Amino acid sequence: MADFEMAFHSAVKSVFPDVVIKGCLFHFTNAIWKNIQSNGLQAEYAADAKYALNLKKLMVLAYVPEDDVVEAYDQLIKTKFYV
């Protein structure tokens, strides 16, 4: 289990190419929140409930069955909000 820092994932994969990296919901949602902040979206997130809901949909992908995550993500990014 690990956090969602891509540099860490790359380093581990370079040493252990067959490893399966799993993360936790806290670190996943924290990584998304940091991305929201680094892109200056936190003010709109706080002010607009519909905007926040659309960003939270990324966070709840963690609850989608593993076999359906890619399809759910693809459907999500095709919505009007993400296009």
JSON list of N, CA and C in Angstrom, two decimals:
[
{"chain": "A", "resi": 1, "resn": "MET", "atom": "N", "xyz": [0.86, -1.17, 0.00]},
{"chain": "A", "resi": 1, "resn": "MET", "atom": "CA", "xyz": [0.00, 0.00, 0.00]},
{"chain": "A", "resi": 1, "resn": "MET", "atom": "C", "xyz": [0.90, 1.23, 0.00]},
{"chain": "A", "resi": 2, "resn": "ALA", "atom": "N", "xyz": [0.47, 2.25, -0.74]},
{"chain": "A", "resi": 2, "resn": "ALA", "atom": "CA", "xyz": [1.31, 3.44, -0.88]},
{"chain": "A", "resi": 2, "resn": "ALA", "atom": "C", "xyz": [0.45, 4.67, -1.10]},
{"chain": "A", "resi": 3, "resn": "ASP", "atom": "N", "xyz": [1.10, 5.82, -1.04]},
{"chain": "A", "resi": 3, "resn": "ASP", "atom": "CA", "xyz": [0.38, 7.04, -1.37]},
{"chain": "A", "resi": 3, "resn": "ASP", "atom": "C", "xyz": [0.31, 7.18, -2.89]},
{"chain": "A", "resi": 4, "resn": "PHE", "atom": "N", "xyz": [-0.19, 8.30, -3.37]},
{"chain": "A", "resi": 4, "resn": "PHE", "atom": "CA", "xyz": [-0.41, 8.45, -4.80]},
{"chain": "A", "resi": 4, "resn": "PHE", "atom": "C", "xyz": [0.57, 9.42, -5.45]},
{"chain": "A", "resi": 5, "resn": "GLU", "atom": "N", "xyz": [1.79, 9.46, -4.95]},
{"chain": "A", "resi": 5, "resn": "GLU", "atom": "CA", "xyz": [2.83, 10.26, -5.57]},
{"chain": "A", "resi": 5, "resn": "GLU", "atom": "C", "xyz": [3.41, 9.46, -6.73]},
{"chain": "A", "resi": 6, "resn": "MET", "atom": "N", "xyz": [3.29, 9.99, -7.93]},
{"chain": "A", "resi": 6, "resn": "MET", "atom": "CA", "xyz": [3.72, 9.25, -9.11]},
{"chain": "A", "resi": 6, "resn": "MET", "atom": "C", "xyz": [5.22, 8.97, -9.11]},
{"chain": "A", "resi": 7, "resn": "ALA", "atom": "N", "xyz": [6.01, 9.85, -8.53]},
{"chain": "A", "resi": 7, "resn": "ALA", "atom": "CA", "xyz": [7.46, 9.62, -8.46]},
{"chain": "A", "resi": 7, "resn": "ALA", "atom": "C", "xyz": [7.75, 8.36, -7.65]},
{"chain": "A", "resi": 8, "resn": "PHE", "atom": "N", "xyz": [7.01, 8.18, -6.57]},
{"chain": "A", "resi": 8, "resn": "PHE", "atom": "CA", "xyz": [7.18, 6.98, -5.74]},
{"chain": "A", "resi": 8, "resn": "PHE", "atom": "C", "xyz": [6.81, 5.74, -6.54]},
{"chain": "A", "resi": 9, "resn": "HIS", "atom": "N", "xyz": [5.68, 5.79, -7.24]},
{"chain": "A", "resi": 9, "resn": "HIS", "atom": "CA", "xyz": [5.24, 4.64, -8.04]},
{"chain": "A", "resi": 9, "resn": "HIS", "atom": "C", "xyz": [6.28, 4.29, -9.09]},
{"chain": "A", "resi": 10, "resn": "SER", "atom": "N", "xyz": [6.82, 5.28, -9.76]},
{"chain": "A", "resi": 10, "resn": "SER", "atom": "CA", "xyz": [7.83, 5.05, -10.80]},
{"chain": "A", "resi": 10, "resn": "SER", "atom": "C", "xyz": [9.08, 4.42, -10.21]},
{"chain": "A", "resi": 11, "resn": "ALA", "atom": "N", "xyz": [9.50, 4.92, -9.06]},
{"chain": "A", "resi": 11, "resn": "ALA", "atom": "CA", "xyz": [10.71, 4.39, -8.41]},
{"chain": "A", "resi": 11, "resn": "ALA", "atom": "C", "xyz": [10.52, 2.93, -8.01]},
{"chain": "A", "resi": 12, "resn": "VAL", "atom": "N", "xyz": [9.38, 2.63, -7.42]},
{"chain": "A", "resi": 12, "resn": "VAL", "atom": "CA", "xyz": [9.10, 1.25, -7.01]},
{"chain": "A", "resi": 12, "resn": "VAL", "atom": "C", "xyz": [9.04, 0.34, -8.22]},
{"chain": "A", "resi": 13, "resn": "LYS", "atom": "N", "xyz": [8.33, 0.78, -9.27]},
{"chain": "A", "resi": 13, "resn": "LYS", "atom": "CA", "xyz": [8.20, -0.03, -10.49]},
{"chain": "A", "resi": 13, "resn": "LYS", "atom": "C", "xyz": [9.55, -0.27, -11.16]},
{"chain": "A", "resi": 14, "resn": "SER", "atom": "N", "xyz": [10.46, 0.69, -11.06]},
{"chain": "A", "resi": 14, "resn": "SER", "atom": "CA", "xyz": [11.77, 0.51, -11.70]},
{"chain": "A", "resi": 14, "resn": "SER", "atom": "C", "xyz": [12.59, -0.56, -10.97]},
{"chain": "A", "resi": 15, "resn": "VAL", "atom": "N", "xyz": [12.40, -0.68, -9.68]},
{"chain": "A", "resi": 15, "resn": "VAL", "atom": "CA", "xyz": [13.13, -1.68, -8.90]},
{"chain": "A", "resi": 15, "resn": "VAL", "atom": "C", "xyz": [12.39, -3.01, -8.86]},
{"chain": "A", "resi": 16, "resn": "PHE", "atom": "N", "xyz": [11.06, -2.95, -8.77]},
{"chain": "A", "resi": 16, "resn": "PHE", "atom": "CA", "xyz": [10.22, -4.14, -8.69]},
{"chain": "A", "resi": 16, "resn": "PHE", "atom": "C", "xyz": [9.17, -4.08, -9.81]},
{"chain": "A", "resi": 17, "resn": "PRO", "atom": "N", "xyz": [9.54, -4.42, -11.05]},
{"chain": "A", "resi": 17, "resn": "PRO", "atom": "CA", "xyz": [8.63, -4.22, -12.18]},
{"chain": "A", "resi": 17, "resn": "PRO", "atom": "C", "xyz": [7.32, -5.00, -12.11]},
{"chain": "A", "resi": 18, "resn": "ASP", "atom": "N", "xyz": [7.29, -6.10, -11.38]},
{"chain": "A", "resi": 18, "resn": "ASP", "atom": "CA", "xyz": [6.07, -6.91, -11.31]},
{"chain": "A", "resi": 18, "resn": "ASP", "atom": "C", "xyz": [5.20, -6.60, -10.10]},
{"chain": "A", "resi": 19, "resn": "VAL", "atom": "N", "xyz": [5.56, -5.60, -9.33]},
{"chain": "A", "resi": 19, "resn": "VAL", "atom": "CA", "xyz": [4.82, -5.28, -8.11]},
{"chain": "A", "resi": 19, "resn": "VAL", "atom": "C", "xyz": [3.45, -4.70, -8.47]},
{"chain": "A", "resi": 20, "resn": "VAL", "atom": "N", "xyz": [2.47, -5.01, -7.63]},
{"chain": "A", "resi": 20, "resn": "VAL", "atom": "CA", "xyz": [1.13, -4.42, -7.75]},
{"chain": "A", "resi": 20, "resn": "VAL", "atom": "C", "xyz": [1.02, -3.39, -6.63]},
{"chain": "A", "resi": 21, "resn": "ILE", "atom": "N", "xyz": [0.87, -2.13, -7.01]},
{"chain": "A", "resi": 21, "resn": "ILE", "atom": "CA", "xyz": [0.80, -1.05, -6.03]},
{"chain": "A", "resi": 21, "resn": "ILE", "atom": "C", "xyz": [-0.66, -0.75, -5.73]},
{"chain": "A", "resi": 22, "resn": "LYS", "atom": "N", "xyz": [-0.99, -0.76, -4.46]},
{"chain": "A", "resi": 22, "resn": "LYS", "atom": "CA", "xyz": [-2.35, -0.43, -4.03]},
{"chain": "A", "resi": 22, "resn": "LYS", "atom": "C", "xyz": [-2.27, 0.76, -3.09]},
{"chain": "A", "resi": 23, "resn": "GLY", "atom": "N", "xyz": [-3.27, 1.60, -3.15]},
{"chain": "A", "resi": 23, "resn": "GLY", "atom": "CA", "xyz": [-3.31, 2.77, -2.29]},
{"chain": "A", "resi": 23, "resn": "GLY", "atom": "C", "xyz": [-4.56, 2.75, -1.42]},
{"chain": "A", "resi": 24, "resn": "CYS", "atom": "N", "xyz": [-4.69, 3.73, -0.57]},
{"chain": "A", "resi": 24, "resn": "CYS", "atom": "CA", "xyz": [-5.87, 3.81, 0.29]},
{"chain": "A", "resi": 24, "resn": "CYS", "atom": "C", "xyz": [-6.72, 5.01, -0.11]},
{"chain": "A", "resi": 25, "resn": "LEU", "atom": "N", "xyz": [-7.98, 4.98, 0.29]},
{"chain": "A", "resi": 25, "resn": "LEU", "atom": "CA", "xyz": [-8.93, 6.03, -0.07]},
{"chain": "A", "resi": 25, "resn": "LEU", "atom": "C", "xyz": [-8.45, 7.39, 0.43]},
{"chain": "A", "resi": 26, "resn": "PHE", "atom": "N", "xyz": [-7.93, 7.45, 1.65]},
{"chain": "A", "resi": 26, "resn": "PHE", "atom": "CA", "xyz": [-7.46, 8.72, 2.19]},
{"chain": "A", "resi": 26, "resn": "PHE", "atom": "C", "xyz": [-6.42, 9.36, 1.27]},
{"chain": "A", "resi": 27, "resn": "HIS", "atom": "N", "xyz": [-5.40, 8.58, 0.90]},
{"chain": "A", "resi": 27, "resn": "HIS", "atom": "CA", "xyz": [-4.34, 9.13, 0.07]},
{"chain": "A", "resi": 27, "resn": "HIS", "atom": "C", "xyz": [-4.83, 9.44, -1.34]},
{"chain": "A", "resi": 28, "resn": "PHE", "atom": "N", "xyz": [-5.76, 8.65, -1.85]},
{"chain": "A", "resi": 28, "resn": "PHE", "atom": "CA", "xyz": [-6.33, 8.91, -3.17]},
{"chain": "A", "resi": 28, "resn": "PHE", "atom": "C", "xyz": [-7.07, 10.24, -3.19]},
{"chain": "A", "resi": 29, "resn": "THR", "atom": "N", "xyz": [-7.98, 10.43, -2.24]},
{"chain": "A", "resi": 29, "resn": "THR", "atom": "CA", "xyz": [-8.75, 11.67, -2.20]},
{"chain": "A", "resi": 29, "resn": "THR", "atom": "C", "xyz": [-7.84, 12.86, -1.86]},
{"chain": "A", "resi": 30, "resn": "ASN", "atom": "N", "xyz": [-6.84, 12.63, -1.03]},
{"chain": "A", "resi": 30, "resn": "ASN", "atom": "CA", "xyz": [-5.89, 13.68, -0.70]},
{"chain": "A", "resi": 30, "resn": "ASN", "atom": "C", "xyz": [-5.11, 14.12, -1.94]},
{"chain": "A", "resi": 31, "resn": "ALA", "atom": "N", "xyz": [-4.74, 13.17, -2.78]},
{"chain": "A", "resi": 31, "resn": "ALA", "atom": "CA", "xyz": [-4.02, 13.50, -4.02]},
{"chain": "A", "resi": 31, "resn": "ALA", "atom": "C", "xyz": [-4.91, 14.32, -4.95]},
{"chain": "A", "resi": 32, "resn": "ILE", "atom": "N", "xyz": [-6.19, 13.96, -5.03]},
{"chain": "A", "resi": 32, "resn": "ILE", "atom": "CA", "xyz": [-7.11, 14.73, -5.87]},
{"chain": "A", "resi": 32, "resn": "ILE", "atom": "C", "xyz": [-7.27, 16.14, -5.30]},
{"chain": "A", "resi": 33, "resn": "TRP", "atom": "N", "xyz": [-7.43, 16.24, -3.98]},
{"chain": "A", "resi": 33, "resn": "TRP", "atom": "CA", "xyz": [-7.59, 17.56, -3.36]},
{"chain": "A", "resi": 33, "resn": "TRP", "atom": "C", "xyz": [-6.36, 18.43, -3.60]},
{"chain": "A", "resi": 34, "resn": "LYS", "atom": "N", "xyz": [-5.16, 17.86, -3.48]},
{"chain": "A", "resi": 34, "resn": "LYS", "atom": "CA", "xyz": [-3.93, 18.62, -3.75]},
{"chain": "A", "resi": 34, "resn": "LYS", "atom": "C", "xyz": [-3.91, 19.12, -5.20]},
{"chain": "A", "resi": 35, "resn": "ASN", "atom": "N", "xyz": [-4.41, 18.28, -6.11]},
{"chain": "A", "resi": 35, "resn": "ASN", "atom": "CA", "xyz": [-4.48, 18.69, -7.52]},
{"chain": "A", "resi": 35, "resn": "ASN", "atom": "C", "xyz": [-5.47, 19.82, -7.70]},
{"chain": "A", "resi": 36, "resn": "ILE", "atom": "N", "xyz": [-6.61, 19.75, -7.02]},
{"chain": "A", "resi": 36, "resn": "ILE", "atom": "CA", "xyz": [-7.60, 20.83, -7.07]},
{"chain": "A", "resi": 36, "resn": "ILE", "atom": "C", "xyz": [-6.96, 22.13, -6.60]},
{"chain": "A", "resi": 37, "resn": "GLN", "atom": "N", "xyz": [-6.24, 22.07, -5.49]},
{"chain": "A", "resi": 37, "resn": "GLN", "atom": "CA", "xyz": [-5.58, 23.25, -4.95]},
{"chain": "A", "resi": 37, "resn": "GLN", "atom": "C", "xyz": [-4.49, 23.78, -5.87]},
{"chain": "A", "resi": 38, "resn": "SER", "atom": "N", "xyz": [-3.66, 22.89, -6.39]},
{"chain": "A", "resi": 38, "resn": "SER", "atom": "CA", "xyz": [-2.54, 23.33, -7.23]},
{"chain": "A", "resi": 38, "resn": "SER", "atom": "C", "xyz": [-3.02, 23.95, -8.54]},
{"chain": "A", "resi": 39, "resn": "ASN", "atom": "N", "xyz": [-4.24, 23.64, -8.94]},
{"chain": "A", "resi": 39, "resn": "ASN", "atom": "CA", "xyz": [-4.81, 24.23, -10.15]},
{"chain": "A", "resi": 39, "resn": "ASN", "atom": "C", "xyz": [-5.72, 25.41, -9.85]},
{"chain": "A", "resi": 40, "resn": "GLY", "atom": "N", "xyz": [-5.71, 25.87, -8.60]},
{"chain": "A", "resi": 40, "resn": "GLY", "atom": "CA", "xyz": [-6.48, 27.05, -8.21]},
{"chain": "A", "resi": 40, "resn": "GLY", "atom": "C", "xyz": [-7.98, 26.88, -8.29]},
{"chain": "A", "resi": 41, "resn": "LEU", "atom": "N", "xyz": [-8.47, 25.67, -8.05]},
{"chain": "A", "resi": 41, "resn": "LEU", "atom": "CA", "xyz": [-9.90, 25.38, -8.18]},
{"chain": "A", "resi": 41, "resn": "LEU", "atom": "C", "xyz": [-10.63, 25.36, -6.85]},
{"chain": "A", "resi": 42, "resn": "GLN", "atom": "N", "xyz": [-9.93, 25.54, -5.73]},
{"chain": "A", "resi": 42, "resn": "GLN", "atom": "CA", "xyz": [-10.56, 25.38, -4.42]},
{"chain": "A", "resi": 42, "resn": "GLN", "atom": "C", "xyz": [-11.63, 26.42, -4.13]},
{"chain": "A", "resi": 43, "resn": "ALA", "atom": "N", "xyz": [-11.48, 27.64, -4.63]},
{"chain": "A", "resi": 43, "resn": "ALA", "atom": "CA", "xyz": [-12.49, 28.67, -4.38]},
{"chain": "A", "resi": 43, "resn": "ALA", "atom": "C", "xyz": [-13.81, 28.31, -5.05]},
{"chain": "A", "resi": 44, "resn": "GLU", "atom": "N", "xyz": [-13.73, 27.89, -6.30]},
{"chain": "A", "resi": 44, "resn": "GLU", "atom": "CA", "xyz": [-14.96, 27.49, -7.00]},
{"chain": "A", "resi": 44, "resn": "GLU", "atom": "C", "xyz": [-15.53, 26.22, -6.38]},
{"chain": "A", "resi": 45, "resn": "TYR", "atom": "N", "xyz": [-14.67, 25.31, -5.96]},
{"chain": "A", "resi": 45, "resn": "TYR", "atom": "CA", "xyz": [-15.10, 24.08, -5.28]},
{"chain": "A", "resi": 45, "resn": "TYR", "atom": "C", "xyz": [-15.91, 24.43, -4.03]},
{"chain": "A", "resi": 46, "resn": "ALA", "atom": "N", "xyz": [-15.45, 25.40, -3.27]},
{"chain": "A", "resi": 46, "resn": "ALA", "atom": "CA", "xyz": [-16.13, 25.80, -2.03]},
{"chain": "A", "resi": 46, "resn": "ALA", "atom": "C", "xyz": [-17.41, 26.59, -2.30]},
{"chain": "A", "resi": 47, "resn": "ALA", "atom": "N", "xyz": [-17.43, 27.34, -3.39]},
{"chain": "A", "resi": 47, "resn": "ALA", "atom": "CA", "xyz": [-18.56, 28.23, -3.66]},
{"chain": "A", "resi": 47, "resn": "ALA", "atom": "C", "xyz": [-19.69, 27.59, -4.46]},
{"chain": "A", "resi": 48, "resn": "ASP", "atom": "N", "xyz": [-19.40, 26.56, -5.22]},
{"chain": "A", "resi": 48, "resn": "ASP", "atom": "CA", "xyz": [-20.38, 25.99, -6.14]},
{"chain": "A", "resi": 48, "resn": "ASP", "atom": "C", "xyz": [-20.55, 24.50, -5.87]},
{"chain": "A", "resi": 49, "resn": "ALA", "atom": "N", "xyz": [-21.68, 24.13, -5.29]},
{"chain": "A", "resi": 49, "resn": "ALA", "atom": "CA", "xyz": [-21.94, 22.74, -4.90]},
{"chain": "A", "resi": 49, "resn": "ALA", "atom": "C", "xyz": [-21.94, 21.80, -6.11]},
{"chain": "A", "resi": 50, "resn": "LYS", "atom": "N", "xyz": [-22.48, 22.25, -7.23]},
{"chain": "A", "resi": 50, "resn": "LYS", "atom": "CA", "xyz": [-22.52, 21.39, -8.42]},
{"chain": "A", "resi": 50, "resn": "LYS", "atom": "C", "xyz": [-21.10, 21.16, -8.95]},
{"chain": "A", "resi": 51, "resn": "TYR", "atom": "N", "xyz": [-20.29, 22.19, -8.93]},
{"chain": "A", "resi": 51, "resn": "TYR", "atom": "CA", "xyz": [-18.89, 22.08, -9.34]},
{"chain": "A", "resi": 51, "resn": "TYR", "atom": "C", "xyz": [-18.16, 21.08, -8.44]},
{"chain": "A", "resi": 52, "resn": "ALA", "atom": "N", "xyz": [-18.36, 21.23, -7.13]},
{"chain": "A", "resi": 52, "resn": "ALA", "atom": "CA", "xyz": [-17.72, 20.33, -6.16]},
{"chain": "A", "resi": 52, "resn": "ALA", "atom": "C", "xyz": [-18.17, 18.90, -6.38]},
{"chain": "A", "resi": 53, "resn": "LEU", "atom": "N", "xyz": [-19.46, 18.70, -6.63]},
{"chain": "A", "resi": 53, "resn": "LEU", "atom": "CA", "xyz": [-19.98, 17.35, -6.86]},
{"chain": "A", "resi": 53, "resn": "LEU", "atom": "C", "xyz": [-19.29, 16.70, -8.05]},
{"chain": "A", "resi": 54, "resn": "ASN", "atom": "N", "xyz": [-19.10, 17.45, -9.12]},
{"chain": "A", "resi": 54, "resn": "ASN", "atom": "CA", "xyz": [-18.44, 16.88, -10.29]},
{"chain": "A", "resi": 54, "resn": "ASN", "atom": "C", "xyz": [-17.00, 16.49, -10.01]},
{"chain": "A", "resi": 55, "resn": "LEU", "atom": "N", "xyz": [-16.31, 17.26, -9.19]},
{"chain": "A", "resi": 55, "resn": "LEU", "atom": "CA", "xyz": [-14.94, 16.89, -8.82]},
{"chain": "A", "resi": 55, "resn": "LEU", "atom": "C", "xyz": [-14.93, 15.71, -7.85]},
{"chain": "A", "resi": 56, "resn": "LYS", "atom": "N", "xyz": [-15.92, 15.64, -6.97]},
{"chain": "A", "resi": 56, "resn": "LYS", "atom": "CA", "xyz": [-16.01, 14.52, -6.03]},
{"chain": "A", "resi": 56, "resn": "LYS", "atom": "C", "xyz": [-16.27, 13.20, -6.74]},
{"chain": "A", "resi": 57, "resn": "LYS", "atom": "N", "xyz": [-16.87, 13.26, -7.92]},
{"chain": "A", "resi": 57, "resn": "LYS", "atom": "CA", "xyz": [-17.11, 12.04, -8.68]},
{"chain": "A", "resi": 57, "resn": "LYS", "atom": "C", "xyz": [-15.81, 11.32, -9.00]},
{"chain": "A", "resi": 58, "resn": "LEU", "atom": "N", "xyz": [-14.72, 12.07, -9.14]},
{"chain": "A", "resi": 58, "resn": "LEU", "atom": "CA", "xyz": [-13.41, 11.44, -9.33]},
{"chain": "A", "resi": 58, "resn": "LEU", "atom": "C", "xyz": [-13.02, 10.65, -8.08]},
{"chain": "A", "resi": 59, "resn": "MET", "atom": "N", "xyz": [-13.31, 11.23, -6.92]},
{"chain": "A", "resi": 59, "resn": "MET", "atom": "CA", "xyz": [-12.93, 10.59, -5.66]},
{"chain": "A", "resi": 59, "resn": "MET", "atom": "C", "xyz": [-13.68, 9.29, -5.42]},
{"chain": "A", "resi": 60, "resn": "VAL", "atom": "N", "xyz": [-14.94, 9.23, -5.83]},
{"chain": "A", "resi": 60, "resn": "VAL", "atom": "CA", "xyz": [-15.74, 8.03, -5.55]},
{"chain": "A", "resi": 60, "resn": "VAL", "atom": "C", "xyz": [-15.48, 6.90, -6.54]},
{"chain": "A", "resi": 61, "resn": "LEU", "atom": "N", "xyz": [-14.62, 7.14, -7.52]},
{"chain": "A", "resi": 61, "resn": "LEU", "atom": "CA", "xyz": [-14.23, 6.04, -8.40]},
{"chain": "A", "resi": 61, "resn": "LEU", "atom": "C", "xyz": [-13.60, 4.90, -7.60]},
{"chain": "A", "resi": 62, "resn": "ALA", "atom": "N", "xyz": [-13.10, 5.21, -6.42]},
{"chain": "A", "resi": 62, "resn": "ALA", "atom": "CA", "xyz": [-12.52, 4.18, -5.55]},
{"chain": "A", "resi": 62, "resn": "ALA", "atom": "C", "xyz": [-13.55, 3.15, -5.11]},
{"chain": "A", "resi": 63, "resn": "TYR", "atom": "N", "xyz": [-14.82, 3.49, -5.16]},
{"chain": "A", "resi": 63, "resn": "TYR", "atom": "CA", "xyz": [-15.88, 2.57, -4.76]},
{"chain": "A", "resi": 63, "resn": "TYR", "atom": "C", "xyz": [-16.44, 1.75, -5.91]},
{"chain": "A", "resi": 64, "resn": "VAL", "atom": "N", "xyz": [-16.03, 2.05, -7.12]},
{"chain": "A", "resi": 64, "resn": "VAL", "atom": "CA", "xyz": [-16.49, 1.31, -8.29]},
{"chain": "A", "resi": 64, "resn": "VAL", "atom": "C", "xyz": [-15.76, -0.04, -8.33]},
{"chain": "A", "resi": 65, "resn": "PRO", "atom": "N", "xyz": [-16.47, -1.13, -8.65]},
{"chain": "A", "resi": 65, "resn": "PRO", "atom": "CA", "xyz": [-15.78, -2.42, -8.76]},
{"chain": "A", "resi": 65, "resn": "PRO", "atom": "C", "xyz": [-14.58, -2.32, -9.71]},
{"chain": "A", "resi": 66, "resn": "GLU", "atom": "N", "xyz": [-13.51, -2.98, -9.34]},
{"chain": "A", "resi": 66, "resn": "GLU", "atom": "CA", "xyz": [-12.24, -2.87, -10.07]},
{"chain": "A", "resi": 66, "resn": "GLU", "atom": "C", "xyz": [-12.41, -3.08, -11.58]},
{"chain": "A", "resi": 67, "resn": "ASP", "atom": "N", "xyz": [-13.20, -4.06, -11.97]},
{"chain": "A", "resi": 67, "resn": "ASP", "atom": "CA", "xyz": [-13.37, -4.35, -13.39]},
{"chain": "A", "resi": 67, "resn": "ASP", "atom": "C", "xyz": [-14.12, -3.25, -14.14]},
{"chain": "A", "resi": 68, "resn": "ASP", "atom": "N", "xyz": [-14.78, -2.35, -13.42]},
{"chain": "A", "resi": 68, "resn": "ASP", "atom": "CA", "xyz": [-15.59, -1.31, -14.05]},
{"chain": "A", "resi": 68, "resn": "ASP", "atom": "C", "xyz": [-14.99, 0.09, -13.96]},
{"chain": "A", "resi": 69, "resn": "VAL", "atom": "N", "xyz": [-13.84, 0.23, -13.32]},
{"chain": "A", "resi": 69, "resn": "VAL", "atom": "CA", "xyz": [-13.26, 1.55, -13.07]},
{"chain": "A", "resi": 69, "resn": "VAL", "atom": "C", "xyz": [-12.94, 2.29, -14.37]},
{"chain": "A", "resi": 70, "resn": "VAL", "atom": "N", "xyz": [-12.30, 1.64, -15.31]},
{"chain": "A", "resi": 70, "resn": "VAL", "atom": "CA", "xyz": [-11.91, 2.31, -16.55]},
{"chain": "A", "resi": 70, "resn": "VAL", "atom": "C", "xyz": [-13.15, 2.79, -17.29]},
{"chain": "A", "resi": 71, "resn": "GLU", "atom": "N", "xyz": [-14.16, 1.95, -17.39]},
{"chain": "A", "resi": 71, "resn": "GLU", "atom": "CA", "xyz": [-15.40, 2.35, -18.08]},
{"chain": "A", "resi": 71, "resn": "GLU", "atom": "C", "xyz": [-16.08, 3.50, -17.34]},
{"chain": "A", "resi": 72, "resn": "ALA", "atom": "N", "xyz": [-16.13, 3.43, -16.02]},
{"chain": "A", "resi": 72, "resn": "ALA", "atom": "CA", "xyz": [-16.75, 4.51, -15.24]},
{"chain": "A", "resi": 72, "resn": "ALA", "atom": "C", "xyz": [-15.99, 5.82, -15.42]},
{"chain": "A", "resi": 73, "resn": "TYR", "atom": "N", "xyz": [-14.67, 5.75, -15.42]},
{"chain": "A", "resi": 73, "resn": "TYR", "atom": "CA", "xyz": [-13.85, 6.95, -15.63]},
{"chain": "A", "resi": 73, "resn": "TYR", "atom": "C", "xyz": [-14.08, 7.51, -17.03]},
{"chain": "A", "resi": 74, "resn": "ASP", "atom": "N", "xyz": [-14.08, 6.63, -18.03]},
{"chain": "A", "resi": 74, "resn": "ASP", "atom": "CA", "xyz": [-14.31, 7.08, -19.40]},
{"chain": "A", "resi": 74, "resn": "ASP", "atom": "C", "xyz": [-15.67, 7.77, -19.54]},
{"chain": "A", "resi": 75, "resn": "GLN", "atom": "N", "xyz": [-16.69, 7.22, -18.91]},
{"chain": "A", "resi": 75, "resn": "GLN", "atom": "CA", "xyz": [-18.02, 7.83, -18.94]},
{"chain": "A", "resi": 75, "resn": "GLN", "atom": "C", "xyz": [-18.00, 9.19, -18.24]},
{"chain": "A", "resi": 76, "resn": "LEU", "atom": "N", "xyz": [-17.30, 9.25, -17.13]},
{"chain": "A", "resi": 76, "resn": "LEU", "atom": "CA", "xyz": [-17.22, 10.49, -16.36]},
{"chain": "A", "resi": 76, "resn": "LEU", "atom": "C", "xyz": [-16.57, 11.62, -17.16]},
{"chain": "A", "resi": 77, "resn": "ILE", "atom": "N", "xyz": [-15.44, 11.33, -17.78]},
{"chain": "A", "resi": 77, "resn": "ILE", "atom": "CA", "xyz": [-14.73, 12.40, -18.49]},
{"chain": "A", "resi": 77, "resn": "ILE", "atom": "C", "xyz": [-15.40, 12.79, -19.80]},
{"chain": "A", "resi": 78, "resn": "LYS", "atom": "N", "xyz": [-16.39, 12.03, -20.23]},
{"chain": "A", "resi": 78, "resn": "LYS", "atom": "CA", "xyz": [-17.15, 12.40, -21.42]},
{"chain": "A", "resi": 78, "resn": "LYS", "atom": "C", "xyz": [-18.34, 13.29, -21.09]},
{"chain": "A", "resi": 79, "resn": "THR", "atom": "N", "xyz": [-18.59, 13.53, -19.80]},
{"chain": "A", "resi": 79, "resn": "THR", "atom": "CA", "xyz": [-19.72, 14.37, -19.42]},
{"chain": "A", "resi": 79, "resn": "THR", "atom": "C", "xyz": [-19.42, 15.83, -19.74]},
{"chain": "A", "resi": 80, "resn": "LYS", "atom": "N", "xyz": [-20.46, 16.63, -19.79]},
{"chain": "A", "resi": 80, "resn": "LYS", "atom": "CA", "xyz": [-20.35, 18.05, -20.15]},
{"chain": "A", "resi": 80, "resn": "LYS", "atom": "C", "xyz": [-19.35, 18.79, -19.25]},
{"chain": "A", "resi": 81, "resn": "PHE", "atom": "N", "xyz": [-19.29, 18.42, -17.98]},
{"chain": "A", "resi": 81, "resn": "PHE", "atom": "CA", "xyz": [-18.39, 19.10, -17.04]},
{"chain": "A", "resi": 81, "resn": "PHE", "atom": "C", "xyz": [-16.93, 18.95, -17.45]},
{"chain": "A", "resi": 82, "resn": "TYR", "atom": "N", "xyz": [-16.53, 17.78, -17.90]},
{"chain": "A", "resi": 82, "resn": "TYR", "atom": "CA", "xyz": [-15.12, 17.51, -18.19]},
{"chain": "A", "resi": 82, "resn": "TYR", "atom": "C", "xyz": [-14.73, 17.77, -19.64]},
{"chain": "A", "resi": 83, "resn": "VAL", "atom": "N", "xyz": [-15.69, 17.95, -20.52]},
{"chain": "A", "resi": 83, "resn": "VAL", "atom": "CA", "xyz": [-15.37, 18.14, -21.94]},
{"chain": "A", "resi": 83, "resn": "VAL", "atom": "C", "xyz": [-14.92, 19.54, -22.22]}
]
